[in-house]
PDB file of C-alpha atoms in Angstrom:
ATOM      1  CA  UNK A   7      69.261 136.952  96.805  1.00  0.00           C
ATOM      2  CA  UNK A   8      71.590 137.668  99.658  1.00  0.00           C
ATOM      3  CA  UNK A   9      71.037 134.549 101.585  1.00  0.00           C
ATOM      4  CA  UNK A  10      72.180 132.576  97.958  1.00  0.00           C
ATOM      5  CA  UNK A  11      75.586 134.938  98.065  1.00  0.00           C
ATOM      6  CA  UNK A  12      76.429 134.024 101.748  1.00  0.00           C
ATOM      7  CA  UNK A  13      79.602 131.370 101.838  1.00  0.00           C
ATOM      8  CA  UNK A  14      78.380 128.541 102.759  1.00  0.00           C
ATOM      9  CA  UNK A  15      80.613 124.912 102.600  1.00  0.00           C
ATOM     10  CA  UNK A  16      78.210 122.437 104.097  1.00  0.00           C
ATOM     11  CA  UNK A  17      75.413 123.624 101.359  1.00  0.00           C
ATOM     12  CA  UNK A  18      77.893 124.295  98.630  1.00  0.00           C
ATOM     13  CA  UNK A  19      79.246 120.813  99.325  1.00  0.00           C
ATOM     14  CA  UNK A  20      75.680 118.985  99.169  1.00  0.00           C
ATOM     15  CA  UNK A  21      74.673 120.666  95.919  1.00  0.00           C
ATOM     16  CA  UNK A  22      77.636 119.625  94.503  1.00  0.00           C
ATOM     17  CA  UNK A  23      76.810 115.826  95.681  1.00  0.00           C
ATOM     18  CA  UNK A  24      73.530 116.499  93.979  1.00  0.00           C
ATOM     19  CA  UNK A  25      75.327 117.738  90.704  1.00  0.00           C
ATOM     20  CA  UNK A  26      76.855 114.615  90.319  1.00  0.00           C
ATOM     21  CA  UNK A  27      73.655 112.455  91.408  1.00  0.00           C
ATOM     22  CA  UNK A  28      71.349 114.163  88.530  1.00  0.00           C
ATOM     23  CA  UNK A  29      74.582 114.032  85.640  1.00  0.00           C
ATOM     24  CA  UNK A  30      74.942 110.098  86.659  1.00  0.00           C
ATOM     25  CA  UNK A  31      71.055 109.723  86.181  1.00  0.00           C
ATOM     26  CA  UNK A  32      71.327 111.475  83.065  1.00  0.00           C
ATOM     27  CA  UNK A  33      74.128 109.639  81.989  1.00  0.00           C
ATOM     28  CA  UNK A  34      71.961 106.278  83.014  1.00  0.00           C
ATOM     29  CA  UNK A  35      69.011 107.442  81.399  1.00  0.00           C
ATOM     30  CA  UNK A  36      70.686 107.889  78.082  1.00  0.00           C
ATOM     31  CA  UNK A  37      72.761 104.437  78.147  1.00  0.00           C
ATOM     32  CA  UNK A  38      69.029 102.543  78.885  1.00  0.00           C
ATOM     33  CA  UNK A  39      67.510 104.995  76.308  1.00  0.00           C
ATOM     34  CA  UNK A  40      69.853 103.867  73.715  1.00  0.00           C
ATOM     35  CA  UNK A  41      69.247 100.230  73.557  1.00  0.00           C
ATOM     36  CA  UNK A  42      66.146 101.173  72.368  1.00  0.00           C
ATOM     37  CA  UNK A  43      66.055 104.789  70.483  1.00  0.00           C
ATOM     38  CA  UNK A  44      69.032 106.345  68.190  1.00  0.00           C
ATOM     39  CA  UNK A  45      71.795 108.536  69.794  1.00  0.00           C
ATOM     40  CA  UNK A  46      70.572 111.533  67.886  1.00  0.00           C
ATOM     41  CA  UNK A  47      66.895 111.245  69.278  1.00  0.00           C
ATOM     42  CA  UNK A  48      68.254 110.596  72.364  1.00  0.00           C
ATOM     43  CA  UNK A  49      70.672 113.688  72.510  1.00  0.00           C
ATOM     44  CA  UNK A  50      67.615 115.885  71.264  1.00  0.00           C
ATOM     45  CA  UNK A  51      65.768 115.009  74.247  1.00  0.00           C
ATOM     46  CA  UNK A  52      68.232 115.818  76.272  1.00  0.00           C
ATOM     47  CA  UNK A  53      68.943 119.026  74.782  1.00  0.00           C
ATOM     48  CA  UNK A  54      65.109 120.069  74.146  1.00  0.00           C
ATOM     49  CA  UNK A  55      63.644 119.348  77.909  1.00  0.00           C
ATOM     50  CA  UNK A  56      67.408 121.102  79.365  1.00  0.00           C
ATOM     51  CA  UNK A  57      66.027 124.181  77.376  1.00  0.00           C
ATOM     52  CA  UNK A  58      62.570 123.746  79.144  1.00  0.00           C
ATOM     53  CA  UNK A  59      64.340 123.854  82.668  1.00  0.00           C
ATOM     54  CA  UNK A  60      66.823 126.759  81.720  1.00  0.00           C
ATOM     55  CA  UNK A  61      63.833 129.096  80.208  1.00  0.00           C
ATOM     56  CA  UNK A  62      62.087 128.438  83.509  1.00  0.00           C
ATOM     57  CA  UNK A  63      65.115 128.929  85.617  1.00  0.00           C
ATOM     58  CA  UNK A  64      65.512 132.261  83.593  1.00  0.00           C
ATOM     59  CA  UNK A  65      62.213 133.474  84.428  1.00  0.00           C
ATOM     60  CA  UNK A  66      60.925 136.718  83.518  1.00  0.00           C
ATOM     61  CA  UNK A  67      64.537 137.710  82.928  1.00  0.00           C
ATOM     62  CA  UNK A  68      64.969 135.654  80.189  1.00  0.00           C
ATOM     63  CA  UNK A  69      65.163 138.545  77.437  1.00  0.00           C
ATOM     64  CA  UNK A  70      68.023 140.333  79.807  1.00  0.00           C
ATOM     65  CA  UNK A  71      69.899 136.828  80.560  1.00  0.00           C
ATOM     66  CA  UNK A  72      69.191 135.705  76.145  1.00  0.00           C
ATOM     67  CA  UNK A  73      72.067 138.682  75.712  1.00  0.00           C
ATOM     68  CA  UNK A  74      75.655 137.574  76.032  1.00  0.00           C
ATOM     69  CA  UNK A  75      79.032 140.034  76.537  1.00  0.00           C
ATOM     70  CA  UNK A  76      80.355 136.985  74.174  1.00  0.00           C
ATOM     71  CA  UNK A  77      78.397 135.311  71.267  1.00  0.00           C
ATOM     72  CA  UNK A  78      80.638 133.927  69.419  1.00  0.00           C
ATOM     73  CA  UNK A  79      82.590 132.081  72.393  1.00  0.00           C
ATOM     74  CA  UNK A  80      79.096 131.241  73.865  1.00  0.00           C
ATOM     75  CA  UNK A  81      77.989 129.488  70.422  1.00  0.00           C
ATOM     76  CA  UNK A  82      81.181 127.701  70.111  1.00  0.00           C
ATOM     77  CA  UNK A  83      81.115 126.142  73.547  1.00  0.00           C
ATOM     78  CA  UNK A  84      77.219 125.130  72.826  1.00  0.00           C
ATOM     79  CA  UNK A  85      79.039 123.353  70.069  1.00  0.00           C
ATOM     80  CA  UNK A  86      81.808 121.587  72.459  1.00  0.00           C
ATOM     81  CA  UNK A  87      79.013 120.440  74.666  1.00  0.00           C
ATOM     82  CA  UNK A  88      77.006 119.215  71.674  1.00  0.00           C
ATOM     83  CA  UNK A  89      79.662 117.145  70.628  1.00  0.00           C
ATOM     84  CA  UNK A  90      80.990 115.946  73.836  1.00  0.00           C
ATOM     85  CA  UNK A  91      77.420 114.719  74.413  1.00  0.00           C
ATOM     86  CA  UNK A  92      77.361 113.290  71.215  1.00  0.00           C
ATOM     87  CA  UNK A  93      80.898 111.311  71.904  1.00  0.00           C
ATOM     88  CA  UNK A  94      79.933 110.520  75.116  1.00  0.00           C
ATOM     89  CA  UNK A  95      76.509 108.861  74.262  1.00  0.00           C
ATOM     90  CA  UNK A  96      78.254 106.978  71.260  1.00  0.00           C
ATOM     91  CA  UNK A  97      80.554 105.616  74.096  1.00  0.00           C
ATOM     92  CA  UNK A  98      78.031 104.384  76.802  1.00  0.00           C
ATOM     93  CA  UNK A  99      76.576 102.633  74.513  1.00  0.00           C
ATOM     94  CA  UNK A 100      79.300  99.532  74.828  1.00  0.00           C
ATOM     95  CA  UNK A 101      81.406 101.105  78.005  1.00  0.00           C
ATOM     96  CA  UNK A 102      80.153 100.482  81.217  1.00  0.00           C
ATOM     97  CA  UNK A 103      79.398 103.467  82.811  1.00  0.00           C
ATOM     98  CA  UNK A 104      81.648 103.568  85.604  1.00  0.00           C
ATOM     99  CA  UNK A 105      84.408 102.741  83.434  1.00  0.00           C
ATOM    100  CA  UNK A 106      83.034 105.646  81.101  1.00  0.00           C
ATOM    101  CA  UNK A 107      83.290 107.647  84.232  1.00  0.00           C
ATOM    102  CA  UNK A 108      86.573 107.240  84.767  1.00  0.00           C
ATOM    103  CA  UNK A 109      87.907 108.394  81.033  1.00  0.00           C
ATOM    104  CA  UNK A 110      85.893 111.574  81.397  1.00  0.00           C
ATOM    105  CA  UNK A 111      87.740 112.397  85.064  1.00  0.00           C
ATOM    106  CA  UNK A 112      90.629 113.130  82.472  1.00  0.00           C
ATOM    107  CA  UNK A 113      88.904 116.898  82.282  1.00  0.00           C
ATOM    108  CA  UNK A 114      91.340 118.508  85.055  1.00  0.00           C
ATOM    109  CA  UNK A 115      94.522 116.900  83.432  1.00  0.00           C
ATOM    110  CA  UNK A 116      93.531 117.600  79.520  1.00  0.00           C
ATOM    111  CA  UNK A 117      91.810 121.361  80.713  1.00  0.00           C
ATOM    112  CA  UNK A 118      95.852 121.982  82.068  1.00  0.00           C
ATOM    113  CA  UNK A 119      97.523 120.718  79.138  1.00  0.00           C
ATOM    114  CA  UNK A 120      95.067 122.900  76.771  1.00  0.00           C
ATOM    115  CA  UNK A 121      95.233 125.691  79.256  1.00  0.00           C
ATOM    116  CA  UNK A 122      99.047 126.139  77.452  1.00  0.00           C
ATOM    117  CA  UNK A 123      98.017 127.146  74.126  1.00  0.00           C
ATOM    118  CA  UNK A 124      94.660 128.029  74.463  1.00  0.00           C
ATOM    119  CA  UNK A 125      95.137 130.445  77.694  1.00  0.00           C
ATOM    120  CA  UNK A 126      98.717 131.106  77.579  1.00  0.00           C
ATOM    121  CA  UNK A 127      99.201 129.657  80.781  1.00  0.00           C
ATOM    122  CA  UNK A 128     102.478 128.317  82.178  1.00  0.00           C
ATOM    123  CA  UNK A 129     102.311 124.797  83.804  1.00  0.00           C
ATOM    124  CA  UNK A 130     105.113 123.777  86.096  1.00  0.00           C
ATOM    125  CA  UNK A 131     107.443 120.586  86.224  1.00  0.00           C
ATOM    126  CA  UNK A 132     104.852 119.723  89.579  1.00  0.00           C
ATOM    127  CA  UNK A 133     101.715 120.386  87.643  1.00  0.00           C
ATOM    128  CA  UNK A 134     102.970 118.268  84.545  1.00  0.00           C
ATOM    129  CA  UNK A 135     103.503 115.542  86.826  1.00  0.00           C
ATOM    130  CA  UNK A 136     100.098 115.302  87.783  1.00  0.00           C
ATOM    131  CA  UNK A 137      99.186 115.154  83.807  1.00  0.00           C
ATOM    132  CA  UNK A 138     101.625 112.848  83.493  1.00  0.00           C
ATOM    133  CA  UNK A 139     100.039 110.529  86.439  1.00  0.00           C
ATOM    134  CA  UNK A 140      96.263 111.368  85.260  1.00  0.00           C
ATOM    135  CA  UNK A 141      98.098 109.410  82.303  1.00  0.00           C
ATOM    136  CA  UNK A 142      99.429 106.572  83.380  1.00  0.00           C
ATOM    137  CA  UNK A 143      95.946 106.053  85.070  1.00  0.00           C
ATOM    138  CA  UNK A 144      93.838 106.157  82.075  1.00  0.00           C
ATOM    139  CA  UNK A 145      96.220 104.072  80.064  1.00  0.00           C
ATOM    140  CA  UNK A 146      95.283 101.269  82.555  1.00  0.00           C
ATOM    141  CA  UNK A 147      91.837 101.870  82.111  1.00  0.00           C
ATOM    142  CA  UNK A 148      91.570 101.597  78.802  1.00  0.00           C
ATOM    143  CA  UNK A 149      94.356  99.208  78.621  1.00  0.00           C
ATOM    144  CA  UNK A 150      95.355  99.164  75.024  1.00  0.00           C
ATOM    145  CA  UNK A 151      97.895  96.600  74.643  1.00  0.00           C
ATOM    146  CA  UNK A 152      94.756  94.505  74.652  1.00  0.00           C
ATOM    147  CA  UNK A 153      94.825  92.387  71.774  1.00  0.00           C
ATOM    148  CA  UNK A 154      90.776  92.277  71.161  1.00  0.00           C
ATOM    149  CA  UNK A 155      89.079  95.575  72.296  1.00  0.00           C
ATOM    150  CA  UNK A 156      86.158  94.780  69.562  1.00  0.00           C
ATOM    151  CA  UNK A 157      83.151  97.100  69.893  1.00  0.00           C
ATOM    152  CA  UNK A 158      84.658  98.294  73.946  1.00  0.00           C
ATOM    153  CA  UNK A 159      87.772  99.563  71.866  1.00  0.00           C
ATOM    154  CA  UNK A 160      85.518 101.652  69.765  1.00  0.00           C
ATOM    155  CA  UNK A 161      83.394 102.914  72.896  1.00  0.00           C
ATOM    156  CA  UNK A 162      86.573 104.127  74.415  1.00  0.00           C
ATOM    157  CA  UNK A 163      87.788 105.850  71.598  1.00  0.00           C
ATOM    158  CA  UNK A 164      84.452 107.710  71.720  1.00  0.00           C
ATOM    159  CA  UNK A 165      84.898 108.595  75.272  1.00  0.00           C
ATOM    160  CA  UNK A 166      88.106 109.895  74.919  1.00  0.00           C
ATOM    161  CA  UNK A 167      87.380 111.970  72.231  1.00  0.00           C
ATOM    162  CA  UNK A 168      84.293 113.612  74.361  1.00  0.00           C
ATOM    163  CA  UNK A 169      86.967 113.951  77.443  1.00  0.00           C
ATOM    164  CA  UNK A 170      88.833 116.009  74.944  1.00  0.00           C
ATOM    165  CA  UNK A 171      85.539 117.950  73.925  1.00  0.00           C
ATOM    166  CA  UNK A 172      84.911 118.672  77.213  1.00  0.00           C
ATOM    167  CA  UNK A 173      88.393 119.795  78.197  1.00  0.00           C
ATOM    168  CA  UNK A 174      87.410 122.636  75.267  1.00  0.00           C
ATOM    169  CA  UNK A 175      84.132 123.448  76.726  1.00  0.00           C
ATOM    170  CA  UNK A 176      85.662 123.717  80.022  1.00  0.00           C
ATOM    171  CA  UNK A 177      88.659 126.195  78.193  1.00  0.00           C
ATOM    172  CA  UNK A 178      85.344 128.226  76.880  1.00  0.00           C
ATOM    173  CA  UNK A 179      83.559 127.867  80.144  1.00  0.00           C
ATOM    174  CA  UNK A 180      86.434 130.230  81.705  1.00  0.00           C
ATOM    175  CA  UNK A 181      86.917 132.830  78.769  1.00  0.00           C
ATOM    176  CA  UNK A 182      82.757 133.659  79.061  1.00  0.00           C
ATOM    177  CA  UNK A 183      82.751 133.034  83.050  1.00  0.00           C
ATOM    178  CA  UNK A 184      81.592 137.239  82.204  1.00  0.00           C
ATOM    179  CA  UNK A 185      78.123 136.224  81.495  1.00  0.00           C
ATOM    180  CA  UNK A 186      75.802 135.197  84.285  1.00  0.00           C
ATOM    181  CA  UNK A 187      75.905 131.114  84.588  1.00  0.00           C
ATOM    182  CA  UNK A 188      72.239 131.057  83.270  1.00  0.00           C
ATOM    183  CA  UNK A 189      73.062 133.140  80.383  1.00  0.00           C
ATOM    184  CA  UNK A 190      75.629 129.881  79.618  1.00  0.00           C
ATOM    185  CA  UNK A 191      73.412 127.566  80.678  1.00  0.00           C
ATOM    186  CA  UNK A 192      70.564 128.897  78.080  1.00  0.00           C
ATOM    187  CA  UNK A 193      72.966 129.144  75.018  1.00  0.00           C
ATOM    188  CA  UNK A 194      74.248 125.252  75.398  1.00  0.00           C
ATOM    189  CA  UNK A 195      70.667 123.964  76.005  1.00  0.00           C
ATOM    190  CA  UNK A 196      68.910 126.120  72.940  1.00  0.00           C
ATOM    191  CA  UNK A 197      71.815 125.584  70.684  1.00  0.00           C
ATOM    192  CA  UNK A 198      71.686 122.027  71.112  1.00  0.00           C
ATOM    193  CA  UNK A 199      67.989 121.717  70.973  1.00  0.00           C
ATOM    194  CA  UNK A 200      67.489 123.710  67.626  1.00  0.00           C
ATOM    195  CA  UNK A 201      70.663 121.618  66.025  1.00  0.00           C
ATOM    196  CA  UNK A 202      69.312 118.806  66.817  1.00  0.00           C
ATOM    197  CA  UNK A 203      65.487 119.265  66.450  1.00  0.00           C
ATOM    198  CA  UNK A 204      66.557 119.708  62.299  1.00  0.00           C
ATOM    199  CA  UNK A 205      68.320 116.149  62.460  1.00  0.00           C
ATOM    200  CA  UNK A 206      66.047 114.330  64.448  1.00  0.00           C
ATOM    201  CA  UNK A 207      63.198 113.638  62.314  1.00  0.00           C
ATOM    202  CA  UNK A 208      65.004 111.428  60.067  1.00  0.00           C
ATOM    203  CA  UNK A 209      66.053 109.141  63.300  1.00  0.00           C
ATOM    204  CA  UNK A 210      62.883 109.308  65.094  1.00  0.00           C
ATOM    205  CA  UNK A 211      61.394 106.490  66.616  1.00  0.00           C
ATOM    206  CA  UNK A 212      58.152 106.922  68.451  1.00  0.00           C
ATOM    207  CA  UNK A 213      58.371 106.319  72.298  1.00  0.00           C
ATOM    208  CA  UNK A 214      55.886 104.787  74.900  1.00  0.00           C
ATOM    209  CA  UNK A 215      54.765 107.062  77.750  1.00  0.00           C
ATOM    210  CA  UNK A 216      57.310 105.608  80.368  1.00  0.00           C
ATOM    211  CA  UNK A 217      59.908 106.172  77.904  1.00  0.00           C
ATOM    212  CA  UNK A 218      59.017 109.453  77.031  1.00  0.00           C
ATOM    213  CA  UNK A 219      59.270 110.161  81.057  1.00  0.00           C
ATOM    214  CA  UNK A 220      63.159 109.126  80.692  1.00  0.00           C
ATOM    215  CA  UNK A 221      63.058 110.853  77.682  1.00  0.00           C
ATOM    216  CA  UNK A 222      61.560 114.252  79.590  1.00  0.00           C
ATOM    217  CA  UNK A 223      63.986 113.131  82.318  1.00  0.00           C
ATOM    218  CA  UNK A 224      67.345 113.475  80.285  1.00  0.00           C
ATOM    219  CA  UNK A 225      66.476 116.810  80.074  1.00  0.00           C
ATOM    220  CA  UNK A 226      65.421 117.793  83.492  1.00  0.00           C
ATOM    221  CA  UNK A 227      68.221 116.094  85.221  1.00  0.00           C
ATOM    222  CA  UNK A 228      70.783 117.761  82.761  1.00  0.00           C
ATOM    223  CA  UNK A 229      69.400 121.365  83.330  1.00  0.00           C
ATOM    224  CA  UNK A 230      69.166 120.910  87.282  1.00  0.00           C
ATOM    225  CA  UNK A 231      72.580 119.220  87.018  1.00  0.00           C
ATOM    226  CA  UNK A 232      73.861 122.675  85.984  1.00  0.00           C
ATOM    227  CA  UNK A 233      71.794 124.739  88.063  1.00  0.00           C
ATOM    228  CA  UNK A 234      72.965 122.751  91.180  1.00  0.00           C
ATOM    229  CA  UNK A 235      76.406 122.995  89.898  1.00  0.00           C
ATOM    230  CA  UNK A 236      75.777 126.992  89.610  1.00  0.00           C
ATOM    231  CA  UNK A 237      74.471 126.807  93.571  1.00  0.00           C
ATOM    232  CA  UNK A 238      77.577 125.177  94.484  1.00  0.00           C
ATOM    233  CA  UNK A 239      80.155 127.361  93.440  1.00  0.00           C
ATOM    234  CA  UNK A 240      78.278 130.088  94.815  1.00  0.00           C
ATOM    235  CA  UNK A 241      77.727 128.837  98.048  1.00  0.00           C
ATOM    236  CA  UNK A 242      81.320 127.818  98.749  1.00  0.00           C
ATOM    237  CA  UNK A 243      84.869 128.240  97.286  1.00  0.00           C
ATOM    238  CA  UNK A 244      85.633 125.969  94.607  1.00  0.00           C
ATOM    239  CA  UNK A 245      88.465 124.053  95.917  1.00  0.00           C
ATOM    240  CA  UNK A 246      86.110 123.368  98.287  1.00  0.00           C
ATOM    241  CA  UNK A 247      83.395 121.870  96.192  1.00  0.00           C
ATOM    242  CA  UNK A 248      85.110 120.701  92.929  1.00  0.00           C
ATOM    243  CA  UNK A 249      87.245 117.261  94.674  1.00  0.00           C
ATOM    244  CA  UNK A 250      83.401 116.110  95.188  1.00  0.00           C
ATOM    245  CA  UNK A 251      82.581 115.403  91.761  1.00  0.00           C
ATOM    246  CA  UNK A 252      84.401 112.578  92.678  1.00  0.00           C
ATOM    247  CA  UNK A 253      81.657 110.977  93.825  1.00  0.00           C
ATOM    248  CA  UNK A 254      79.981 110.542  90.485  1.00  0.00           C
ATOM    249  CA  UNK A 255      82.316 107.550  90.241  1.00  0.00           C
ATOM    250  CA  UNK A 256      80.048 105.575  93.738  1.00  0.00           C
ATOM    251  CA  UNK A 257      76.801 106.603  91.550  1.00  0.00           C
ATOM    252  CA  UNK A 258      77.905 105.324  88.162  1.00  0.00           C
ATOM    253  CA  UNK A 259      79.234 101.928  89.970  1.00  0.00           C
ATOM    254  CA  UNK A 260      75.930 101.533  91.546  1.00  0.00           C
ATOM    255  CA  UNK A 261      73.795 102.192  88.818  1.00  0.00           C
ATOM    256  CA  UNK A 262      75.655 100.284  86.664  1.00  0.00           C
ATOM    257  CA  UNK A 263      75.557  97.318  88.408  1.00  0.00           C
ATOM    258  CA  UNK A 264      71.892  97.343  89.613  1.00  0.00           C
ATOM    259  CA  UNK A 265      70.831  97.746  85.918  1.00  0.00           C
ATOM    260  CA  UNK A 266      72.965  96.170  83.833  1.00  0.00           C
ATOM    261  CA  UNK A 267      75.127  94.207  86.185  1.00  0.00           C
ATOM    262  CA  UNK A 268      78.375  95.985  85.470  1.00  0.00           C
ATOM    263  CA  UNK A 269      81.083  96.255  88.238  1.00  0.00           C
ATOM    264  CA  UNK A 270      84.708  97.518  87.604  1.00  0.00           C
ATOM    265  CA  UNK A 271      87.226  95.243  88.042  1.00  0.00           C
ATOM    266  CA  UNK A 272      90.683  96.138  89.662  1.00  0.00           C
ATOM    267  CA  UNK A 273      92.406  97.946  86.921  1.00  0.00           C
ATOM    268  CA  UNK A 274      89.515 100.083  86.263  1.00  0.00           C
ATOM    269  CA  UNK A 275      89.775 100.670  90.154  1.00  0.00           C
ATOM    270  CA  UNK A 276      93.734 101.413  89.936  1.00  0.00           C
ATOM    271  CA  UNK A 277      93.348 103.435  87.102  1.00  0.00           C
ATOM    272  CA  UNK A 278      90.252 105.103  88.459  1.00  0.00           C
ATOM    273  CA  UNK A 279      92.402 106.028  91.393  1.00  0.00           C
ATOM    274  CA  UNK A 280      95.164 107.479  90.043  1.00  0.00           C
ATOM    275  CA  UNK A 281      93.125 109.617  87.670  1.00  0.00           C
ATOM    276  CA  UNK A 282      91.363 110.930  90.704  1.00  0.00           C
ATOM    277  CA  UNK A 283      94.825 111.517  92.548  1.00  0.00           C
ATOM    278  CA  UNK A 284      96.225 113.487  89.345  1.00  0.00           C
ATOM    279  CA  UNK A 285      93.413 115.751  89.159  1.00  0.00           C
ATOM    280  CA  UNK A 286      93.094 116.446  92.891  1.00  0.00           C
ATOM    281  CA  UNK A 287      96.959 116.831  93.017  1.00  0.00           C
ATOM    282  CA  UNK A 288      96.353 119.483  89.610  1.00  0.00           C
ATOM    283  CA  UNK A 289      93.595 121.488  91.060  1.00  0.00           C
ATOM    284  CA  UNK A 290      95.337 121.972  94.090  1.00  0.00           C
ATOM    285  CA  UNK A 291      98.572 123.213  92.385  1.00  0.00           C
ATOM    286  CA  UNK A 292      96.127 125.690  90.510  1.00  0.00           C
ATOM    287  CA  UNK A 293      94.418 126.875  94.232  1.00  0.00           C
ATOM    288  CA  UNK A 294      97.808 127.744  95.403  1.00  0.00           C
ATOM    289  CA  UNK A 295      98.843 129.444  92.195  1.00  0.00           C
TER     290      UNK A 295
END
């Protein structure tokens, strides 16, 4: 294990690139998954194979890692996740996914404002400024003085409800940060996988083999998506690592536009951009506090 607890930047930097590869393939696996199946077989799958990667991950320790120092907090941010993934899938479904990409870059700047009454921590007139520009930015994303959003207005809503979500998983994420991360990483993928294994029977639809693969691959890629993201924190410091899951955004563009010929156009881009800044400008504030 030594070798894994050795600083490393290059190697925390690349599994942190590879984080954000295997979320964007989940997230593109879902979106093409959904034109077909129902949300709530598709967010079993993802939930039931994740659990298949953590109990393997866990390994013969899994009795010793199944015991958390907080239960309650660990159920209740299996819940957040549930729901954010929920939210989230309900929004790809008429969002482009770089554009969906861009709302849920609003974690850093919602995480600060619901750091205040959740953590009791004080945020300064610098670090409000950066919420207040992580703002601005996703107003022009979402661009509401639209007069015809239609079934896009809808998806966004979605999204920004599961950025919200999130920003409460994250809040969780730090109050159990006692528990080792595969201790987390096997209450959010069980918990989701038993809630939804009772629900999904009434939406079920039955797949072909290659969909079932995608299906499988939800799963897999979400699981090693947290492993990886477990790797990179311990192989470098995190304001080292975390400005990288940036590049989620170059995946999400690509993908999108190879599959379903999607491509942002220049206020998603400007917006995009000063999310990004905000949050950089926020976690740095936070490194130096």
């Amino acid at each position: 294990m030594a070798p894994d607890l050795k600083e490393n930047r290059t190697r925390g930097i690349l599994w942190m690139l590879a984080t954000m590869f295997c979320f964007i393939a989940l997230d593109t696996m879902m979106k093409y998954l959904m034109e077909t199946y129902s949300l709530v077989q598709v967010t079993w799958a993802r939930f039931f194979f994740a659990t298949v990667v953590a109990i393997v991950a866990c390994g013969p320790r899994i009795g010793q890692l199944a015991i958390s120092c907080h239960p309650k907090q660990q159920l209740l941010r299996s819940v957040f996740l549930m729901s954010t993934t929920g939210m989230f899938n309900a929004g790809i479904r008429t969002v482009p996914l770089a554009t969906a990409t861009t709302i849920m870059f609003l974690n850093p700047v919602l995480v600060t404002v619901l750091a205040i009454p959740l953590l009791g921590e004080k945020v300064g007139l610098q670090r409000w400024m950066g919420v207040l520009l992580g703002f601005i930015g996703a107003v022009i994303v979402v661009r509401p003085w639209q007069e015809d959003l239609g079934a896009h207005g809808i998806g966004v809503i979605f999204l920004l409800v599961a950025a919200a979500l999130n920003a409460n998983y994250q809040i969780l994420t730090r109050r159990v940060r006692g528990d080792d991360p595969l201790t987390s990483l096997l209450y959010t993928a069980t918990a989701g996988a038993v809630v939804t294994s009772f629900l999904v029977p009434w939406f079920w639809s039955w797949p072909t083999a290659f969909d079932w693969l995608l299906l499988a691959g939800t799963g897999v890629a979400g699981g090693l998506g947290h492993l990886f993201l477990i790797r990179a924190f311990r192989s470098a410091p995190a304001s080292v690592v975390a400005p990288f899951s940036y590049s989620s955004l170059v995946w999400a563009t690509l993908f999108g536009f190879v599959i379903w010929g999607d491509w942002p156009d220049l206020w998603t881009w400007a917006g995009a951009a000063l999310i990004i800044g905000s949050g950089l400008y926020i976690f740095s504030r936070e490194r130096r506090a």
